Short mmCIF file of C-alpha atoms in Angstrom, two decimals:
data_model
loop_
_atom_site.label_atom_id
_atom_site.label_comp_id
_atom_site.label_asym_id
_atom_site.label_seq_id
_atom_site.Cartn_x
_atom_site.Cartn_y
_atom_site.Cartn_z
CA MET A 1 94.39 119.60 139.15
CA PHE A 2 94.55 122.34 141.87
CA PRO A 3 96.22 121.58 144.99
CA PRO A 4 93.61 120.90 148.31
CA GLN A 5 94.63 124.60 149.90
CA PHE A 6 93.15 126.13 146.54
CA THR A 7 89.99 126.17 147.04
CA PRO A 8 89.08 126.11 150.79
CA PHE A 9 91.36 130.16 150.21
CA LEU A 10 89.48 131.01 147.21
CA LEU A 11 85.66 130.12 149.01
CA THR A 12 87.55 132.50 152.20
CA VAL A 13 88.21 135.24 150.04
CA ALA A 14 84.78 135.14 147.94
CA ILE A 15 82.41 134.60 150.86
CA SER A 16 84.14 137.14 152.62
CA SER A 17 83.93 139.75 150.03
CA LEU A 18 80.54 139.11 149.55
CA ILE A 19 79.69 139.36 153.43
CA GLY A 20 81.56 142.78 153.13
CA ILE A 21 79.59 143.64 149.70
CA GLY A 22 76.24 143.06 151.73
CA LEU A 23 76.92 144.48 154.62
CA ARG A 24 77.74 147.73 152.32
CA GLU A 25 75.20 148.14 150.63
CA TYR A 26 73.10 147.87 153.78
CA TYR A 27 75.13 150.67 155.28
CA GLU A 28 74.51 153.05 152.11
CA GLN A 29 70.52 152.15 151.95
CA GLU A 30 69.28 152.59 155.95
CA GLY A 31 71.80 156.09 155.32
CA LYS A 32 74.53 155.03 157.68
CA ARG A 33 77.98 157.28 157.28
CA ASP A 34 80.34 156.10 160.38
CA THR A 35 80.43 152.00 159.88
CA PHE A 36 82.55 149.43 160.42
CA GLY A 37 85.72 149.03 158.20
CA THR A 38 85.40 148.05 154.05
CA VAL A 39 85.01 145.27 152.04
CA ARG A 40 88.51 144.84 152.23
CA THR A 41 88.45 144.95 156.34
CA PHE A 42 85.92 142.07 156.03
CA ILE A 43 88.38 140.04 153.22
CA PHE A 44 90.81 140.88 155.68
CA LEU A 45 89.56 139.13 159.18
CA GLY A 46 88.45 135.81 156.83
CA LEU A 47 91.57 135.43 155.63
CA LEU A 48 93.15 136.39 159.06
CA GLY A 49 90.95 133.45 160.36
CA HIS A 50 91.82 131.02 157.37
CA MET A 51 95.65 131.64 157.89
CA LEU A 52 95.81 131.11 161.96
CA TYR A 53 93.84 127.88 161.50
CA ARG A 54 95.86 126.95 158.87
CA ILE A 55 99.51 127.25 160.96
CA PRO A 56 100.32 123.43 161.35
CA VAL A 57 100.05 121.63 164.68
CA ILE A 58 98.91 125.08 166.38
CA GLY A 59 96.12 126.28 163.67
CA PRO A 60 93.09 126.28 166.04
CA TYR A 61 94.89 127.52 169.33
CA ALA A 62 96.45 130.65 167.34
CA PHE A 63 92.75 130.86 165.78
CA LEU A 64 92.04 131.52 169.31
CA VAL A 65 94.12 133.79 170.31
CA GLY A 66 93.38 135.74 167.32
CA MET A 67 89.47 136.01 168.23
CA VAL A 68 90.71 136.93 171.64
CA VAL A 69 92.92 139.69 170.14
CA VAL A 70 90.36 140.59 167.92
CA GLY A 71 87.51 140.80 170.07
CA PRO A 72 89.13 143.62 172.23
CA PHE A 73 89.32 146.15 168.98
CA LEU A 74 85.50 145.22 168.01
CA LEU A 75 84.84 146.47 171.76
CA ILE A 76 86.41 149.43 171.15
CA TYR A 77 84.79 149.96 167.98
CA TYR A 78 81.28 149.52 169.65
CA ASN A 79 82.07 151.53 172.60
CA HIS A 80 83.23 154.68 170.32
CA LYS A 81 79.75 154.09 168.17
CA VAL A 82 77.70 153.66 171.18
CA SER A 83 78.89 156.98 172.97
CA GLN A 84 79.41 159.05 169.72
CA GLN A 85 76.21 158.01 167.57
CA LYS A 86 74.02 156.74 170.32
CA SER A 87 73.46 153.70 168.15
CA PRO A 88 73.62 150.06 170.47
CA GLY A 89 73.43 148.82 166.98
CA LEU A 90 75.44 145.16 166.62
CA ILE A 91 75.35 143.94 163.23
CA GLY A 92 78.83 145.22 162.15
CA VAL A 93 80.33 143.94 165.22
CA LEU A 94 78.20 140.36 164.98
CA ILE A 95 79.03 140.07 161.12
CA ALA A 96 82.50 140.67 161.70
CA LEU A 97 83.26 138.15 164.09
CA LEU A 98 81.04 135.56 161.70
CA THR A 99 83.46 136.80 158.77
CA TYR A 100 86.39 135.60 160.88
CA SER A 101 84.87 131.73 161.44
CA VAL A 102 84.65 131.44 157.78
CA GLY A 103 87.99 130.03 157.16
CA PRO A 104 87.99 127.33 160.23
CA VAL A 105 84.17 126.16 158.41
CA VAL A 106 86.16 126.16 154.88
CA ILE A 107 88.14 123.80 155.64
CA HIS A 108 86.11 121.33 157.93
CA GLU A 109 82.42 121.37 156.33
CA PRO A 110 80.98 121.10 152.60
CA HIS A 111 80.94 124.26 150.02
CA TRP A 112 77.08 123.95 150.53
CA TYR A 113 76.85 124.58 153.98
CA LEU A 114 79.36 127.70 153.27
CA VAL A 115 77.14 129.07 151.03
CA ALA A 116 74.00 128.36 152.77
CA PHE A 117 76.06 130.56 155.98
CA ALA A 118 76.65 133.45 153.51
CA VAL A 119 73.23 133.34 152.01
CA THR A 120 71.44 133.29 155.13
CA ILE A 121 73.43 136.17 156.58
CA LEU A 122 73.11 138.33 153.54
CA PHE A 123 69.15 137.44 153.16
CA VAL A 124 68.37 138.17 157.03
CA LEU A 125 70.75 141.41 156.65
CA HIS A 126 68.26 143.06 153.34
CA SER A 127 65.74 141.62 155.35
CA LYS A 128 64.90 144.36 158.38
CA GLY A 129 61.22 145.83 156.89
CA ARG A 130 59.84 142.12 156.23
CA ILE A 131 61.49 140.18 158.89
CA ARG A 132 59.98 143.20 161.34
CA GLN A 133 56.28 143.03 159.74
CA PHE A 134 56.10 139.60 159.96
CA THR A 135 57.72 139.34 163.92
CA ASP A 136 54.89 142.92 164.58
CA ARG A 137 52.09 140.50 163.13
CA LEU A 138 53.05 137.75 164.88
CA GLU A 139 51.30 136.74 168.22
CA THR A 140 52.40 135.26 171.18
CA GLY A 141 49.95 132.83 171.29
CA GLU A 142 51.46 131.87 167.86
CA VAL A 143 54.71 131.20 169.06
CA VAL A 144 53.70 129.46 172.23
CA THR A 145 52.25 127.20 169.95
CA ALA A 146 54.75 126.40 167.84
CA CYS A 147 57.16 125.98 170.61
CA LYS A 148 55.02 123.23 172.13
CA PHE A 149 54.91 121.96 169.02
CA LEU A 150 58.48 122.02 168.50
CA ALA A 151 58.43 119.98 172.29
CA ILE A 152 56.09 117.43 171.01
CA ALA A 153 57.83 116.96 167.73
CA GLY A 154 61.65 116.98 169.06
CA VAL A 155 60.74 115.25 172.57
CA ILE A 156 57.88 113.33 172.79
CA LEU A 157 57.85 111.57 169.44
CA PRO A 158 61.22 109.69 169.60
CA LEU A 159 59.77 108.38 172.96
CA ILE A 160 56.72 106.77 171.55
CA PRO A 161 57.37 103.61 171.34
CA ALA A 162 57.65 102.37 167.65
CA VAL A 163 55.92 98.63 168.65
CA PRO A 164 52.49 98.76 170.29
CA PRO A 165 51.96 97.34 173.42
CA THR A 166 50.43 93.76 173.69
CA ASP A 167 48.85 93.50 177.04
CA GLY A 168 46.12 95.34 178.88
CA LEU A 169 43.73 97.34 177.19
CA GLY A 170 46.00 99.19 175.19
CA GLY A 171 46.89 95.62 173.53
CA LYS A 172 43.29 95.08 172.84
CA ILE A 173 42.69 98.44 171.39
CA PHE A 174 46.00 98.66 168.95
CA ALA A 175 45.73 94.72 168.11
CA VAL A 176 42.51 95.95 166.16
CA LEU A 177 43.88 99.22 164.71
CA PRO A 178 46.40 98.72 161.86
CA VAL A 179 48.39 101.65 163.47
CA GLY A 180 50.72 101.87 166.32
CA PRO A 181 50.98 105.23 168.62
CA HIS A 182 54.15 105.92 167.05
CA GLN A 183 52.71 105.94 163.39
CA ILE A 184 49.87 107.65 164.61
CA TRP A 185 52.32 111.05 166.05
CA MET A 186 54.16 110.48 163.34
CA ALA A 187 51.23 111.42 160.68
CA VAL A 188 49.88 114.08 163.40
CA VAL A 189 53.55 115.67 162.95
CA VAL A 190 54.35 115.47 159.69
CA THR A 191 50.73 116.86 158.32
CA THR A 192 50.27 119.30 160.77
CA ALA A 193 53.78 120.52 159.75
CA ILE A 194 52.70 120.76 156.02
CA SER A 195 49.51 122.72 157.11
CA TYR A 196 51.36 124.96 159.24
CA PHE A 197 53.39 126.18 156.04
CA GLY A 198 50.55 127.15 154.17
CA TYR A 199 49.27 128.41 157.31
CA VAL A 200 52.32 130.75 157.88
CA LEU A 201 52.54 132.03 153.96
CA GLN A 202 48.61 132.97 154.11
CA THR A 203 48.43 134.70 157.08
CA TYR A 204 51.66 136.24 158.06
CA LEU A 205 53.89 136.53 155.01
CA TYR A 206 50.73 137.61 152.42
CA PRO A 207 48.06 139.10 154.69
CA LYS A 208 46.77 141.25 152.16
CA LYS A 209 46.46 139.24 148.47
CA GLY A 210 44.32 139.08 145.41
CA LEU A 211 42.08 136.02 144.28
CA LEU A 212 44.88 134.47 142.91
CA LEU A 213 47.33 134.36 145.32
CA THR A 214 44.53 132.87 147.83
CA GLY A 215 43.97 130.08 145.59
CA LEU A 216 47.66 129.60 144.83
CA ILE A 217 48.67 129.20 149.00
CA GLY A 218 45.65 127.91 150.03
CA GLY A 219 46.40 125.03 148.11
CA LEU A 220 49.13 124.26 150.90
CA TYR A 221 46.64 124.36 153.78
CA SER A 222 43.32 123.52 152.67
CA SER A 223 42.25 123.15 149.10
CA THR A 224 38.61 122.69 149.49
CA MET A 225 38.30 124.76 152.51
CA THR A 226 40.14 127.90 149.83
CA VAL A 227 37.19 126.89 147.42
CA LEU A 228 34.72 127.21 149.76
CA VAL A 229 35.68 131.05 150.55
CA ILE A 230 36.91 131.69 147.35
CA SER A 231 33.18 130.18 146.14
CA LYS A 232 31.28 132.53 149.09
CA LYS A 233 33.07 135.48 149.12
CA THR A 234 32.66 135.98 145.09
CA ARG A 235 28.78 134.55 144.56
CA ALA A 236 27.91 138.26 144.59
CA HIS A 237 30.47 139.36 141.98
CA GLY A 238 29.52 138.69 138.78
CA HIS A 239 32.45 140.48 137.67
CA GLN A 240 34.90 138.73 139.07
CA ALA A 241 33.94 135.08 137.96
CA ARG A 242 36.92 134.24 135.45
CA GLU A 243 39.37 135.30 138.62
CA ALA A 244 37.50 133.02 140.65
CA ALA A 245 37.56 130.30 138.60
CA ALA A 246 41.07 130.60 137.80
CA ALA A 247 42.11 131.18 141.84
CA ILE A 248 39.79 127.90 142.39
CA MET A 249 42.03 126.44 139.82
CA LEU A 250 45.61 127.52 140.56
CA SER A 251 44.63 125.80 144.13
CA THR A 252 44.97 122.78 142.42
CA PRO A 253 48.80 122.65 141.31
CA THR A 254 49.76 123.21 145.28
CA MET A 255 47.20 120.71 146.54
CA TYR A 256 49.35 118.17 144.58
CA LEU A 257 52.85 119.64 146.18
CA ARG A 258 51.48 119.12 149.43
CA ILE A 259 50.26 115.31 148.64
CA LEU A 260 53.56 114.86 147.01
CA PHE A 261 55.00 116.17 150.25
CA LEU A 262 53.34 113.75 152.03
CA VAL A 263 53.99 110.60 150.34
CA ALA A 264 58.01 111.57 150.15
CA ALA A 265 57.59 111.26 154.20
CA PHE A 266 56.45 107.75 154.39
CA MET A 267 57.10 106.61 150.78
CA PRO A 268 59.59 108.49 148.81
CA LEU A 269 59.63 106.21 145.84
CA GLY A 270 56.37 106.15 145.78
CA ALA A 271 56.59 109.92 145.54
CA ILE A 272 59.06 109.72 142.81
CA GLN A 273 56.36 107.99 140.56
CA LEU A 274 53.37 110.22 141.09
CA VAL A 275 55.59 113.58 140.42
CA PRO A 276 55.05 112.87 136.17
CA PRO A 277 51.38 112.69 136.80
CA PHE A 278 50.81 115.16 139.17
CA LEU A 279 52.99 117.63 137.20
CA ILE A 280 50.56 117.21 134.31
CA PHE A 281 47.61 117.98 136.21
CA SER A 282 49.19 120.76 137.99
CA LEU A 283 50.42 122.25 134.05
CA MET A 284 46.78 121.42 132.65
CA ALA A 285 45.24 123.87 135.84
CA GLY A 286 47.80 126.50 135.41
CA ALA A 287 47.45 126.62 131.76
CA TYR A 288 43.68 126.45 132.37
CA ALA A 289 43.61 129.15 135.13
CA TRP A 290 46.05 131.44 133.08
CA TRP A 291 43.58 130.98 130.08
CA LEU A 292 40.76 132.68 132.25
CA ARG A 293 42.78 134.98 133.78
CA ARG A 294 43.89 136.49 130.60
CA GLY A 295 40.47 136.57 129.07
CA GLY A 296 39.05 138.24 132.01
CA ALA A 297 39.19 142.05 133.36
CA PRO A 298 42.32 143.42 134.54
CA ALA A 299 43.80 142.38 137.97
CA THR A 300 42.13 144.69 140.50
CA ASP A 301 43.85 145.96 143.53
CA PRO A 302 42.52 143.65 146.79
CA THR A 303 42.48 146.68 148.91
CA GLU A 304 39.95 148.59 146.58
CA GLY A 305 36.73 148.13 145.51
CA ASP A 306 36.08 144.25 145.95
CA GLU A 307 35.99 142.44 149.75
CA VAL A 308 39.18 141.00 150.21
CA VAL A 309 39.22 136.91 150.27
CA GLU A 310 40.73 135.96 153.33
CA VAL A 311 40.96 132.08 154.77
CA LYS A 312 40.53 132.26 157.61
CA GLU A 313 41.56 128.89 159.51
CA ARG A 314 43.06 128.15 163.35
CA ASN A 315 46.73 127.25 164.02
CA PRO A 316 47.36 123.79 162.24
CA LEU A 317 49.30 123.39 165.62
CA GLU A 318 47.24 123.83 168.00
CA LEU A 319 46.67 120.67 170.27
CA ASN A 320 42.76 120.56 169.52
CA ALA A 321 43.47 120.14 165.64
CA ALA A 322 46.39 117.87 166.34
CA LEU A 323 44.17 115.75 168.43
CA LEU A 324 41.08 115.97 166.20
CA PHE A 325 43.29 114.72 163.24
CA ALA A 326 44.66 112.17 164.98
CA LEU A 327 41.30 110.61 165.61
CA MET A 328 40.17 111.41 162.15
CA PHE A 329 43.67 109.24 161.18
CA VAL A 330 42.96 106.51 163.03
CA THR A 331 38.86 106.10 162.48
CA VAL A 332 40.11 106.37 158.41
CA SER A 333 42.65 103.64 158.95
CA LEU A 334 40.26 101.82 161.00
CA VAL A 335 37.19 101.64 158.25
CA THR A 336 40.30 101.30 155.45
CA LYS A 337 41.38 98.03 157.23
CA PHE A 338 37.62 96.46 157.40
CA VAL A 339 36.90 97.45 153.59
CA LEU A 340 40.00 95.81 152.40
CA LEU A 341 38.96 92.07 154.65
CA ARG A 342 35.62 92.93 153.07
CA PHE A 343 35.50 94.00 149.21
CA GLN A 344 39.24 93.79 148.94
CA GLU A 345 40.87 96.16 146.14
CA LEU A 346 37.32 97.16 144.70
CA GLY A 347 36.22 98.46 148.35
CA LEU A 348 39.68 100.35 148.73
CA ARG A 349 38.79 102.22 145.05
CA MET A 350 35.21 102.82 146.03
CA LEU A 351 36.83 104.22 149.80
CA SER A 352 39.25 106.42 147.61
CA PHE A 353 36.14 107.76 145.61
CA LEU A 354 34.12 108.10 148.59
CA VAL A 355 36.45 110.45 150.73
CA GLY A 356 37.00 113.07 148.24
CA ALA A 357 34.00 114.11 150.20
CA SER A 358 36.27 115.63 152.89
CA ASP A 359 39.44 115.84 153.88
CA ILE A 360 41.89 113.02 152.16
CA VAL A 361 44.91 113.61 153.78
CA PRO A 362 44.40 111.63 156.80
CA PHE A 363 42.74 108.61 153.95
CA ILE A 364 45.90 109.50 152.19
CA VAL A 365 48.13 108.73 155.33
CA SER A 366 46.10 106.00 156.43
CA VAL A 367 47.25 104.04 153.32
CA LEU A 368 50.85 105.46 153.32
CA GLN A 369 51.47 104.24 157.07
CA GLY A 370 48.72 101.47 158.20
CA ASN A 371 49.82 97.85 158.14
CA LEU A 372 46.84 97.25 155.75
CA GLY A 373 48.50 94.16 153.52
CA ILE A 374 48.71 96.11 150.07
CA GLY A 375 51.10 96.94 147.37
CA THR A 376 52.22 100.00 146.05
CA HIS A 377 50.16 100.36 143.36
CA GLN A 378 47.15 99.76 145.13
CA ILE A 379 48.15 102.98 147.61
CA LEU A 380 49.13 105.17 144.79
CA GLN A 381 46.40 104.45 142.67
CA ALA A 382 43.73 104.86 145.61
CA ILE A 383 46.15 108.34 146.49
CA VAL A 384 45.35 109.35 142.90
CA ILE A 385 41.34 108.38 142.87
CA ALA A 386 41.83 110.37 146.01
CA THR A 387 42.67 113.26 144.67
CA ALA A 388 40.50 112.92 141.78
CA SER A 389 37.15 112.81 143.58
CA ASN A 390 38.14 115.86 145.77
CA ASN A 391 38.12 117.77 142.70
CA VAL A 392 34.64 116.67 141.43
CA MET A 393 33.69 117.68 145.31
CA LYS A 394 35.41 120.99 144.97
CA THR A 395 33.88 121.89 141.67
CA ALA A 396 30.49 120.74 143.59
CA TYR A 397 30.97 122.93 145.99
CA THR A 398 31.48 125.92 143.88
CA PHE A 399 28.02 124.91 142.19
CA ALA A 400 26.42 124.97 145.72
CA PHE A 401 28.17 128.17 147.17
CA GLY A 402 29.85 130.25 144.20
CA HIS A 403 28.50 131.85 141.63
CA ARG A 404 26.97 130.29 138.45
CA GLN A 405 29.85 130.96 135.48
CA THR A 406 32.75 130.74 138.07
CA ALA A 407 31.63 127.08 138.81
CA ARG A 408 30.38 126.72 134.52
CA LEU A 409 34.48 127.82 134.40
CA THR A 410 35.66 125.65 137.13
CA ALA A 411 33.41 122.72 136.06
CA LEU A 412 35.18 123.29 132.56
CA GLY A 413 38.66 123.10 134.01
CA MET A 414 38.37 120.37 136.34
CA ALA A 415 36.93 118.24 134.24
CA GLY A 416 40.31 117.26 131.86
CA ILE A 417 42.06 116.51 135.42
CA VAL A 418 39.58 114.60 136.79
CA GLY A 419 38.63 112.47 133.42
CA LEU A 420 42.40 111.97 132.84
CA SER A 421 42.68 111.15 136.60
CA PHE A 422 40.55 108.05 136.90
CA LEU A 423 42.16 107.02 133.41
CA TYR A 424 45.69 106.88 134.84
CA ALA A 425 44.26 105.73 137.67
CA ALA A 426 42.84 102.58 135.54
CA VAL A 427 45.91 102.40 133.04
CA ALA A 428 48.61 102.64 135.05
CA PHE A 429 48.15 100.80 138.39
#
């Protein structure tokens, strides 16, 4: 058994070395010669902060004094750099200060935190071009919208009462609704956050993508919208039928991933139960897409020849989009409540099938969040049926708006997934 001081010391040396190596590689890639220190410099900086903090009794104060001493040396280096090279970059100085702080972090924080700290430094350091491209494409309105959402989610949501009002008009309204105000806004926050992740991927990180990547990423935002766009854009391009069908099939695994995130947010144990069937359905869709792509023509450059397929949708964090989802969520929750009261379990199953014709997310969140008096098995069965029905509807959309060959190939792949989904819903619950 190693002494307790061994692991923190070793981690300090290792992380400091990695940071120093990463900075050296960055300087070499940028063609910079007159740089701040070597790998040994960063190892010594990390060890200095660690050893000063380890001094008995006065360790934290010694660490602060050490920072006060190191600071002027870094300032002298920076002044020399600006005067001689006319380069105001602070990368070397900032990373030196971060390396100096590794020692106390090793002692007080879990090891995964330190690893994440180092990985983040190295990732940001070597992603200069990608970060610049991302920020150049980012519109000012998008940033403002994201800030508004963070304020609504982090400030307003905690202030909304968990218990609905019982008096006045509000009391009468929430006496009928199966959900409270806090549940409604929580549903909005969770669903829009997941949709925003897909929106960022397809809009900013991968703006120029082929059909296959369009389908794969689009499933995180809206698989139904993705299928519609791919079908319409490739309708007149019969030679792309197999690739279009493969892209549509690839939107299915990411749709299941999105649904799993939703279920995990409100019912973690339920999400675990859905992992095996959703994994099987996703593997079936992926294998069929691979078979389609393997038997088709070589992938084409989306910038040449064929039209680039883009799924253009509004930012899901916009206030109008959030309010529209809230209205849909409340409406679907109310309809689900009355269907259950009148037709019990059979009505829930029928409603699960019918909602597949549109966006199934409000329905899924309503059965997860609503006080509907149904058990876990009924909720999970409704989710499986809704996803299967949505796959049926997406196939119908392909026939209505896409090329006939694309529709036939899609129907062949979806048939197995839909049939197995209904069989699972009937047997497993």
